[in-house]
């Protein structure tokens, strides 16, 4: 007969937490034992120099502790937690900070809600009634609330930067997570919008021993993490925004290309440039043609390698050809729109508005043509 599954595996990611483990492990174990939850505590240590791993091992005599010394693996909080979830044997897996910032008292409740089927994911939240953080200075509160607000398009959870969670292990799909950064709770909640989510109020305590590993690097990673999640949730919108940004760089490339050409021709033709309108006209037209071609080409490469997901995986020549065709059609469309509308309107502001409409129509046309034709994923 196979061994019955444990109710819960509690993952403790650690880096230099040797002073905290002897306190937190007995407390977690006692809280779960008192509520009749069979459990293991999995310490995922990133080879801390302070001997956290050895401390974890020594606690394994008295408590159901497993310790993993993560050498030669991808470092970092999320990577450690994901590996811990994989190694876990419980029906429920939980993660919490090892420095006693997260209240242990609510852990049994989080686990039971999952075991009895009332939810799939329970997260500890500082931003629901009854939750909060003790003694946080105003700037840390500001950072935390800004970080939370930035997720408005990704998840409705009230405390998206929390590090405290319990989840039904069968919900997890390991090959869908990106282990970069710190926000493993956000990553999992965002990737499982169908799962039932409950928020449990927690008051975040400051650590007693050791120091926080939160750094500017983590905050930059967080922004990258958010961009990735937004991109996955609204792929076309973000393709369009990148396409627009590339268009803006095109204006700059065009300006630099054409003014350089004009400058060059002006110095070659010297006095003739001042005296002959034909020379100036030709120089300007050549400048415009060169600037435009440069911008068209640089836009192409930026769109191919950045704006559109699989642009770079397609053959260059045929994409470029299609891209040029779409752009020329877009230009004709713009002129057609402007000509038709100019028939009905006469005032200057109206004509300027018409010009803008022409530009927008061409942009939309180009975007659709490029996305669904020039950079369309073809099956070969
Ligand atoms: N294995 C591993 N590897 N563990 C790590 C690493 C790492 O690179 N970095 C940090 N940890 C562990 C710490 O040892 C601790 O147990 C936990 O992750 C949280 O790290 P802290 O350094 O205590 O972070 P914090 O208190 O600043 O941040 C906490 O609160 C934030 C909310 O304001 C965390 O819970 C964050 O996830 C949370 O966003
Ligand atoms: Mn902490």
CSV table of C-alpha atoms and ligand atoms in Angstrom, one decimal:
chain,number,residue,atom,x,y,z
A,1,UNK,CA,0.0,0.0,0.0
A,2,UNK,CA,1.3,3.4,-0.8
A,3,UNK,CA,1.9,5.9,2.0
A,4,UNK,CA,-1.0,8.3,2.6
A,5,UNK,CA,-0.3,11.8,1.3
A,6,UNK,CA,0.7,14.5,3.7
A,7,UNK,CA,-1.9,17.2,4.1
A,8,UNK,CA,0.6,20.0,3.6
A,9,UNK,CA,4.2,20.8,2.7
A,10,UNK,CA,5.4,24.1,3.9
A,11,UNK,CA,8.2,25.6,1.8
A,12,UNK,CA,10.6,27.9,3.5
A,13,UNK,CA,12.9,29.7,1.1
A,14,UNK,CA,16.0,30.7,3.0
A,15,UNK,CA,19.1,32.9,2.6
A,16,UNK,CA,21.0,33.5,5.8
A,17,UNK,CA,18.2,32.6,8.2
A,18,UNK,CA,20.2,30.4,10.6
A,19,UNK,CA,18.9,32.4,13.6
A,20,UNK,CA,15.3,32.3,12.5
A,21,UNK,CA,14.9,28.6,11.7
A,22,UNK,CA,15.2,27.3,15.3
A,23,UNK,CA,12.3,29.6,16.2
A,24,UNK,CA,10.0,29.3,13.2
A,25,UNK,CA,10.2,25.5,12.6
A,26,UNK,CA,8.9,24.4,16.0
A,27,UNK,CA,6.2,27.0,15.8
A,28,UNK,CA,5.0,25.9,12.3
A,29,UNK,CA,5.1,22.2,13.4
A,30,UNK,CA,3.2,22.9,16.6
A,31,UNK,CA,0.5,24.9,14.8
A,32,UNK,CA,-0.1,22.1,12.3
A,33,UNK,CA,0.1,19.3,14.8
A,34,UNK,CA,-2.4,21.1,17.1
A,35,UNK,CA,-4.9,21.3,14.2
A,36,UNK,CA,-4.3,17.6,13.1
A,37,UNK,CA,-2.6,18.4,9.8
A,38,UNK,CA,0.0,16.0,8.7
A,39,UNK,CA,2.9,18.0,7.4
A,40,UNK,CA,6.5,18.4,6.3
A,41,UNK,CA,8.6,21.5,6.3
A,42,UNK,CA,10.9,21.9,3.3
A,43,UNK,CA,13.8,24.3,3.7
A,44,UNK,CA,15.0,25.5,0.3
A,45,UNK,CA,18.4,27.1,1.1
A,46,UNK,CA,20.5,28.8,-1.5
A,47,UNK,CA,23.7,27.6,0.0
A,48,UNK,CA,23.7,30.4,2.6
A,49,UNK,CA,27.1,31.3,4.0
A,50,UNK,CA,25.8,31.5,7.6
A,51,UNK,CA,25.1,27.7,7.8
A,52,UNK,CA,21.3,27.8,7.5
A,53,UNK,CA,21.4,24.4,5.8
A,54,UNK,CA,23.2,22.8,8.7
A,55,UNK,CA,20.8,24.3,11.2
A,56,UNK,CA,17.9,23.0,9.1
A,57,UNK,CA,19.4,19.5,9.2
A,58,UNK,CA,19.9,19.6,12.9
A,59,UNK,CA,16.2,20.4,13.4
A,60,UNK,CA,15.2,17.4,11.3
A,61,UNK,CA,15.8,15.1,14.4
A,62,UNK,CA,12.8,16.6,16.2
A,63,UNK,CA,10.6,18.0,13.5
A,64,UNK,CA,9.4,16.7,10.1
A,65,UNK,CA,12.0,18.8,8.2
A,66,UNK,CA,13.6,18.2,4.8
A,67,UNK,CA,16.4,20.5,3.8
A,68,UNK,CA,17.7,21.1,0.3
A,69,UNK,CA,21.1,22.7,-0.2
A,70,UNK,CA,20.6,24.4,-3.6
A,71,UNK,CA,24.1,24.2,-5.2
A,72,UNK,CA,24.5,24.4,-8.9
A,73,UNK,CA,20.8,25.4,-9.4
A,74,UNK,CA,19.3,28.7,-10.5
A,75,UNK,CA,19.6,31.0,-7.5
A,76,UNK,CA,16.8,33.2,-6.3
A,77,UNK,CA,13.6,33.3,-4.3
A,78,UNK,CA,11.1,32.2,-6.9
A,79,UNK,CA,13.4,29.4,-8.3
A,80,UNK,CA,13.8,28.1,-4.8
A,81,UNK,CA,10.1,28.1,-4.1
A,82,UNK,CA,9.3,26.4,-7.4
A,83,UNK,CA,11.8,23.7,-6.8
A,84,UNK,CA,10.3,23.3,-3.3
A,85,UNK,CA,6.8,22.9,-4.7
A,86,UNK,CA,8.2,20.2,-7.1
A,87,UNK,CA,9.8,18.3,-4.2
A,88,UNK,CA,6.8,18.6,-2.0
A,89,UNK,CA,4.6,15.6,-1.3
A,90,UNK,CA,1.6,17.3,0.4
A,91,UNK,CA,-1.9,17.7,-1.1
A,92,UNK,CA,-1.4,21.4,-0.3
A,93,UNK,CA,1.8,23.3,-0.7
A,94,UNK,CA,2.4,26.5,1.2
A,95,UNK,CA,5.1,29.1,1.1
A,96,UNK,CA,6.1,31.6,3.7
A,97,UNK,CA,9.0,33.8,4.7
A,98,UNK,CA,11.4,32.1,7.1
A,99,UNK,CA,11.9,35.2,9.2
A,100,UNK,CA,8.5,35.1,11.0
A,101,UNK,CA,7.1,38.1,9.1
A,102,UNK,CA,4.1,36.0,8.2
A,103,UNK,CA,1.7,35.0,11.0
A,104,UNK,CA,1.8,31.2,11.6
A,105,UNK,CA,-1.6,31.3,13.3
A,106,UNK,CA,-3.5,31.6,10.0
A,107,UNK,CA,-1.6,28.7,8.3
A,108,UNK,CA,-3.9,25.9,9.5
A,109,UNK,CA,-7.0,27.8,8.3
A,110,UNK,CA,-5.4,28.5,4.8
A,111,UNK,CA,-4.6,24.8,4.5
A,112,UNK,CA,-8.0,23.6,5.7
A,113,UNK,CA,-9.9,25.8,3.3
A,114,UNK,CA,-8.1,24.0,0.5
A,115,UNK,CA,-8.4,20.5,1.9
A,116,UNK,CA,-12.2,21.0,2.4
A,117,UNK,CA,-12.6,22.2,-1.2
A,118,UNK,CA,-13.7,25.8,-0.4
A,119,UNK,CA,-10.8,27.3,-2.3
A,120,UNK,CA,-7.8,26.4,-4.5
A,121,UNK,CA,-5.4,29.2,-3.6
A,122,UNK,CA,-5.3,31.0,-0.2
A,123,UNK,CA,-3.0,34.1,0.0
A,124,UNK,CA,-2.1,36.1,3.0
A,125,UNK,CA,-3.1,39.7,2.3
A,126,UNK,CA,-2.2,43.0,4.1
A,127,UNK,CA,-4.8,44.9,2.2
A,128,UNK,CA,-8.1,43.4,3.3
A,129,UNK,CA,-9.9,44.4,6.5
A,130,UNK,CA,-7.9,43.0,9.5
A,131,UNK,CA,-4.7,43.0,7.5
A,132,UNK,CA,-1.7,45.4,7.6
A,133,UNK,CA,1.9,45.8,8.4
A,134,UNK,CA,3.3,46.9,11.7
A,135,UNK,CA,5.7,49.8,11.9
A,136,UNK,CA,6.3,50.3,8.2
A,137,UNK,CA,7.8,53.7,7.3
A,138,UNK,CA,5.8,55.7,4.8
A,139,UNK,CA,8.2,55.1,1.9
A,140,UNK,CA,7.9,51.3,2.3
A,141,UNK,CA,4.1,51.6,2.4
A,142,UNK,CA,4.3,53.8,-0.7
A,143,UNK,CA,6.5,51.4,-2.6
A,144,UNK,CA,4.2,48.5,-1.6
A,145,UNK,CA,1.0,50.3,-2.7
A,146,UNK,CA,2.5,51.4,-5.9
A,147,UNK,CA,3.7,47.9,-6.6
A,148,UNK,CA,0.2,46.6,-5.9
A,149,UNK,CA,-1.5,49.3,-8.1
A,150,UNK,CA,0.7,48.4,-11.1
A,151,UNK,CA,-1.0,45.0,-11.3
A,152,UNK,CA,-4.5,46.3,-11.9
A,153,UNK,CA,-4.7,44.8,-15.4
A,154,UNK,CA,-3.3,41.4,-14.4
A,155,UNK,CA,-5.0,40.3,-11.2
A,156,UNK,CA,-7.8,41.5,-8.8
A,157,UNK,CA,-5.9,40.3,-5.8
A,158,UNK,CA,-5.5,43.0,-3.1
A,159,UNK,CA,-1.9,42.3,-2.1
A,160,UNK,CA,-0.1,41.1,-5.2
A,161,UNK,CA,3.3,41.4,-3.7
A,162,UNK,CA,2.6,39.1,-0.8
A,163,UNK,CA,5.0,36.2,-0.2
A,164,UNK,CA,2.5,34.0,1.8
A,165,UNK,CA,0.4,31.5,0.0
A,166,UNK,CA,-1.1,28.0,0.2
A,167,UNK,CA,-2.2,26.2,-3.0
A,168,UNK,CA,-3.6,22.9,-4.0
A,169,UNK,CA,-0.6,21.2,-5.5
A,170,UNK,CA,-2.7,19.6,-8.3
A,171,UNK,CA,-3.5,23.1,-9.6
A,172,UNK,CA,0.2,23.8,-10.4
A,173,UNK,CA,1.5,23.5,-13.9
A,174,UNK,CA,5.3,23.7,-13.5
A,175,UNK,CA,6.3,24.3,-17.1
A,176,UNK,CA,4.2,27.5,-17.2
A,177,UNK,CA,6.1,29.4,-14.5
A,178,UNK,CA,9.0,31.8,-15.0
A,179,UNK,CA,11.2,31.6,-12.0
A,180,UNK,CA,12.8,35.0,-12.4
A,181,UNK,CA,12.4,37.5,-9.6
A,182,UNK,CA,10.6,37.4,-6.3
A,183,UNK,CA,6.9,37.4,-6.9
A,184,UNK,CA,6.1,33.7,-7.1
A,185,UNK,CA,2.7,34.2,-5.5
A,186,UNK,CA,1.7,36.8,-8.2
A,187,UNK,CA,3.1,34.5,-10.9
A,188,UNK,CA,1.0,31.6,-9.8
A,189,UNK,CA,-2.2,33.6,-9.2
A,190,UNK,CA,-1.9,35.3,-12.5
A,191,UNK,CA,-1.4,32.1,-14.4
A,192,UNK,CA,-4.4,30.4,-12.9
A,193,UNK,CA,-7.3,32.9,-13.2
A,194,UNK,CA,-9.8,30.1,-13.1
A,195,UNK,CA,-8.6,28.8,-9.7
A,196,UNK,CA,-10.7,29.9,-6.7
A,197,UNK,CA,-8.7,32.5,-4.8
A,198,UNK,CA,-9.3,33.5,-1.1
A,199,UNK,CA,-7.5,36.3,0.7
A,200,UNK,CA,-6.8,35.8,4.3
A,201,UNK,CA,-6.0,39.0,6.3
A,202,UNK,CA,-2.4,39.0,7.7
A,203,UNK,CA,-0.4,41.6,9.7
A,204,UNK,CA,3.1,41.6,8.4
A,205,UNK,CA,5.7,41.7,11.2
A,206,UNK,CA,9.2,43.0,10.9
A,207,UNK,CA,11.9,40.5,11.2
A,208,UNK,CA,13.8,40.2,14.5
A,209,UNK,CA,17.1,38.6,13.2
A,210,UNK,CA,19.1,39.0,10.1
A,211,UNK,CA,18.2,41.4,7.3
A,212,UNK,CA,16.0,41.7,4.3
A,213,UNK,CA,17.3,40.7,0.9
A,214,UNK,CA,15.0,43.0,-0.9
A,215,UNK,CA,17.0,45.2,-3.2
A,216,UNK,CA,16.8,47.6,-6.1
A,217,UNK,CA,17.5,44.7,-8.3
A,218,UNK,CA,14.4,42.9,-7.1
A,219,UNK,CA,12.3,46.0,-7.8
A,220,UNK,CA,13.6,46.2,-11.4
A,221,UNK,CA,13.0,42.5,-11.8
A,222,UNK,CA,9.4,43.1,-10.5
A,223,UNK,CA,8.8,45.7,-13.3
A,224,UNK,CA,10.1,43.2,-15.9
A,225,UNK,CA,7.9,40.5,-14.3
A,226,UNK,CA,4.9,42.8,-14.6
A,227,UNK,CA,5.6,43.6,-18.2
A,228,UNK,CA,5.8,39.9,-19.0
A,229,UNK,CA,2.5,39.2,-17.3
A,230,UNK,CA,0.8,42.1,-19.1
A,231,UNK,CA,2.2,40.9,-22.3
A,232,UNK,CA,0.9,37.4,-21.8
A,233,UNK,CA,-2.5,38.6,-20.7
A,234,UNK,CA,-3.0,41.2,-23.5
A,235,UNK,CA,-0.6,40.1,-26.3
A,236,UNK,CA,-2.2,42.1,-29.1
A,237,UNK,CA,-2.4,45.3,-27.1
A,238,UNK,CA,1.2,45.1,-26.2
A,239,UNK,CA,2.2,44.3,-29.7
A,240,UNK,CA,0.3,47.4,-30.8
A,241,UNK,CA,2.0,49.6,-28.1
A,242,UNK,CA,5.5,48.3,-29.2
A,243,UNK,CA,4.5,48.9,-32.8
A,244,UNK,CA,3.6,52.5,-31.9
A,245,UNK,CA,6.9,53.0,-30.0
A,246,UNK,CA,8.8,51.7,-33.0
A,247,UNK,CA,6.9,54.2,-35.2
A,248,UNK,CA,8.1,57.0,-32.9
A,249,UNK,CA,11.7,55.9,-33.3
A,250,UNK,CA,11.1,55.9,-37.0
A,251,UNK,CA,10.3,59.6,-36.9
A,252,UNK,CA,13.7,60.2,-35.2
A,253,UNK,CA,15.6,58.0,-37.7
A,254,UNK,CA,13.9,59.7,-40.6
A,255,UNK,CA,14.8,63.2,-39.2
A,256,UNK,CA,18.4,62.2,-38.7
A,257,UNK,CA,18.7,60.5,-42.1
A,258,UNK,CA,17.1,63.3,-44.1
A,259,UNK,CA,18.9,66.2,-42.3
A,260,UNK,CA,22.3,64.5,-42.7
A,261,UNK,CA,21.6,64.0,-46.4
A,262,UNK,CA,20.6,67.7,-46.8
A,263,UNK,CA,23.6,68.8,-44.8
A,264,UNK,CA,25.9,66.7,-46.9
A,265,UNK,CA,24.5,67.9,-50.2
A,266,UNK,CA,24.6,71.5,-49.0
A,267,UNK,CA,28.3,71.3,-48.4
A,268,UNK,CA,28.9,69.5,-51.7
A,269,UNK,CA,26.9,72.1,-53.8
A,270,UNK,CA,28.2,75.1,-51.8
A,271,UNK,CA,27.0,78.4,-53.3
A,272,UNK,CA,24.6,76.7,-55.8
A,273,UNK,CA,22.6,75.5,-52.9
A,274,UNK,CA,21.8,79.1,-52.0
A,275,UNK,CA,21.2,80.3,-55.5
A,276,UNK,CA,19.3,77.4,-57.1
A,277,UNK,CA,15.8,76.4,-56.1
A,278,UNK,CA,16.1,73.2,-58.2
A,279,UNK,CA,19.2,72.1,-56.3
A,280,UNK,CA,17.5,72.7,-53.0
A,281,UNK,CA,14.4,70.9,-54.1
A,282,UNK,CA,16.3,67.9,-55.3
A,283,UNK,CA,18.4,67.8,-52.1
A,284,UNK,CA,15.2,67.9,-50.0
A,285,UNK,CA,13.5,65.2,-52.0
A,286,UNK,CA,16.6,63.0,-51.9
A,287,UNK,CA,16.9,63.6,-48.1
A,288,UNK,CA,13.2,62.7,-47.6
A,289,UNK,CA,13.6,59.5,-49.7
A,290,UNK,CA,16.8,58.5,-47.8
A,291,UNK,CA,15.3,59.3,-44.4
A,292,UNK,CA,12.1,57.5,-45.2
A,293,UNK,CA,13.9,54.4,-46.4
A,294,UNK,CA,16.2,54.3,-43.4
A,295,UNK,CA,13.2,54.6,-41.1
A,296,UNK,CA,11.2,52.0,-42.9
A,297,UNK,CA,14.1,49.6,-42.7
A,298,UNK,CA,15.0,50.3,-39.0
A,299,UNK,CA,11.3,50.0,-38.2
A,300,UNK,CA,11.2,46.7,-40.0
A,301,UNK,CA,14.0,45.2,-37.9
A,302,UNK,CA,12.7,46.6,-34.6
A,303,UNK,CA,9.2,45.3,-35.4
A,304,UNK,CA,10.6,42.0,-36.5
A,305,UNK,CA,12.8,41.4,-33.5
A,306,UNK,CA,10.9,43.2,-30.8
A,307,UNK,CA,7.3,44.2,-31.4
A,308,UNK,CA,6.0,41.0,-32.9
A,309,UNK,CA,6.3,37.8,-31.0
A,310,UNK,CA,7.6,35.4,-33.7
A,311,UNK,CA,8.8,37.9,-36.3
A,312,UNK,CA,12.4,36.9,-36.0
A,313,UNK,CA,11.5,33.2,-36.6
A,314,UNK,CA,10.3,33.9,-40.1
A,315,UNK,CA,12.4,34.2,-43.3
A,316,UNK,CA,13.7,37.7,-43.6
A,317,UNK,CA,13.2,38.2,-47.3
A,318,UNK,CA,9.6,37.3,-47.6
A,319,UNK,CA,8.7,39.2,-44.4
A,320,UNK,CA,10.5,42.3,-45.7
A,321,UNK,CA,8.8,42.1,-49.0
A,322,UNK,CA,5.3,41.8,-47.4
A,323,UNK,CA,6.2,44.5,-45.0
A,324,UNK,CA,7.0,46.9,-47.8
A,325,UNK,CA,3.9,46.0,-49.6
A,326,UNK,CA,1.7,46.6,-46.6
A,327,UNK,CA,3.4,50.0,-46.0
A,328,UNK,CA,2.8,51.1,-49.6
A,329,UNK,CA,-0.8,50.1,-49.4
A,330,UNK,CA,-1.1,51.9,-46.1
A,331,UNK,CA,0.3,55.0,-47.7
A,332,UNK,CA,-2.2,54.8,-50.6
A,333,UNK,CA,-5.0,54.2,-48.1
A,334,UNK,CA,-4.0,57.3,-46.2
A,335,UNK,CA,-4.0,59.4,-49.4
A,336,UNK,CA,-7.4,57.9,-50.5
A,337,UNK,CA,-9.0,58.6,-47.1
A,338,UNK,CA,-7.6,62.2,-47.1
A,339,UNK,CA,-8.8,62.8,-50.7
A,340,UNK,CA,-12.3,61.6,-50.1
A,341,UNK,CA,-12.7,63.5,-46.8
A,342,UNK,CA,-11.3,66.7,-48.3
A,343,UNK,CA,-14.2,66.7,-50.7
A,344,UNK,CA,-16.6,67.4,-47.8
A,345,UNK,CA,-14.6,69.7,-45.6
A,346,UNK,CA,-12.9,73.1,-46.2
A,347,UNK,CA,-11.7,74.7,-43.0
A,348,UNK,CA,-8.1,74.4,-42.0
A,349,UNK,CA,-8.7,72.7,-38.6
A,350,UNK,CA,-11.0,70.2,-40.3
A,351,UNK,CA,-8.3,69.4,-42.9
A,352,UNK,CA,-5.7,69.0,-40.2
A,353,UNK,CA,-8.1,66.6,-38.5
A,354,UNK,CA,-8.6,64.8,-41.8
A,355,UNK,CA,-4.9,64.4,-42.1
A,356,UNK,CA,-4.7,62.9,-38.6
A,357,UNK,CA,-7.5,60.5,-39.5
A,358,UNK,CA,-5.6,59.5,-42.6
A,359,UNK,CA,-2.5,58.7,-40.4
A,360,UNK,CA,-4.5,56.7,-37.9
A,361,UNK,CA,-6.2,54.7,-40.6
A,362,UNK,CA,-2.9,53.9,-42.2
A,363,UNK,CA,-1.4,52.9,-38.8
A,364,UNK,CA,-4.2,50.6,-38.1
A,365,UNK,CA,-4.1,49.1,-41.5
A,366,UNK,CA,-0.3,48.7,-41.3
A,367,UNK,CA,-0.5,47.1,-37.9
A,368,UNK,CA,-3.1,44.5,-39.0
A,369,UNK,CA,-1.3,43.8,-42.3
A,370,UNK,CA,2.0,43.4,-40.6
A,371,UNK,CA,0.7,41.3,-37.7
A,372,UNK,CA,-1.5,39.0,-39.7
A,373,UNK,CA,0.4,38.8,-43.0
A,374,UNK,CA,4.0,40.0,-42.9
A,375,UNK,CA,4.8,38.5,-39.5
A,376,UNK,CA,2.1,35.8,-39.6
A,377,UNK,CA,3.3,32.5,-38.2
A,378,UNK,CA,3.4,30.2,-41.2
A,379,UNK,CA,3.4,26.5,-40.8
A,380,UNK,CA,6.2,25.0,-42.9
B,1,LIG,N1,16.4,30.3,-1.3
B,1,LIG,C1,16.3,31.7,-1.3
B,1,LIG,N2,17.1,32.3,-2.2
B,1,LIG,N3,15.6,32.4,-0.4
B,1,LIG,C2,15.6,33.7,-0.4
B,1,LIG,C3,16.4,34.4,-1.4
B,1,LIG,C4,17.1,33.7,-2.3
B,1,LIG,O1,17.8,34.3,-3.2
B,1,LIG,N4,16.2,35.8,-1.1
B,1,LIG,C5,15.4,35.8,0.0
B,1,LIG,N5,15.0,34.6,0.4
B,1,LIG,C6,14.2,34.2,1.5
B,1,LIG,C7,14.5,34.9,2.8
B,1,LIG,O2,15.5,34.1,3.6
B,1,LIG,C8,13.2,34.9,3.5
B,1,LIG,O3,12.9,33.7,4.1
B,1,LIG,C9,12.2,35.2,2.4
B,1,LIG,O4,12.9,34.7,1.2
B,1,LIG,C10,11.8,36.7,2.2
B,1,LIG,O5,13.0,37.4,2.1
B,1,LIG,P1,13.2,38.8,3.0
B,1,LIG,O6,14.6,39.2,2.7
B,1,LIG,O7,12.8,38.6,4.4
B,1,LIG,O8,12.2,39.7,2.2
B,1,LIG,P2,11.4,41.0,2.7
B,1,LIG,O9,11.0,40.8,4.1
B,1,LIG,O10,12.1,42.2,2.4
B,1,LIG,O11,10.1,40.8,1.7
B,1,LIG,C11,9.0,40.1,2.1
B,1,LIG,O12,7.9,40.9,2.1
B,1,LIG,C12,7.6,41.5,0.8
B,1,LIG,C13,6.3,42.3,1.0
B,1,LIG,O13,6.6,43.6,1.3
B,1,LIG,C14,8.8,39.0,1.1
B,1,LIG,O14,7.7,38.2,1.6
B,1,LIG,C15,8.4,39.4,-0.2
B,1,LIG,O15,8.0,38.3,-1.1
B,1,LIG,C16,7.3,40.4,-0.1
B,1,LIG,O16,7.0,41.0,-1.4
B,2,LIG,MN1,11.4,39.5,5.6
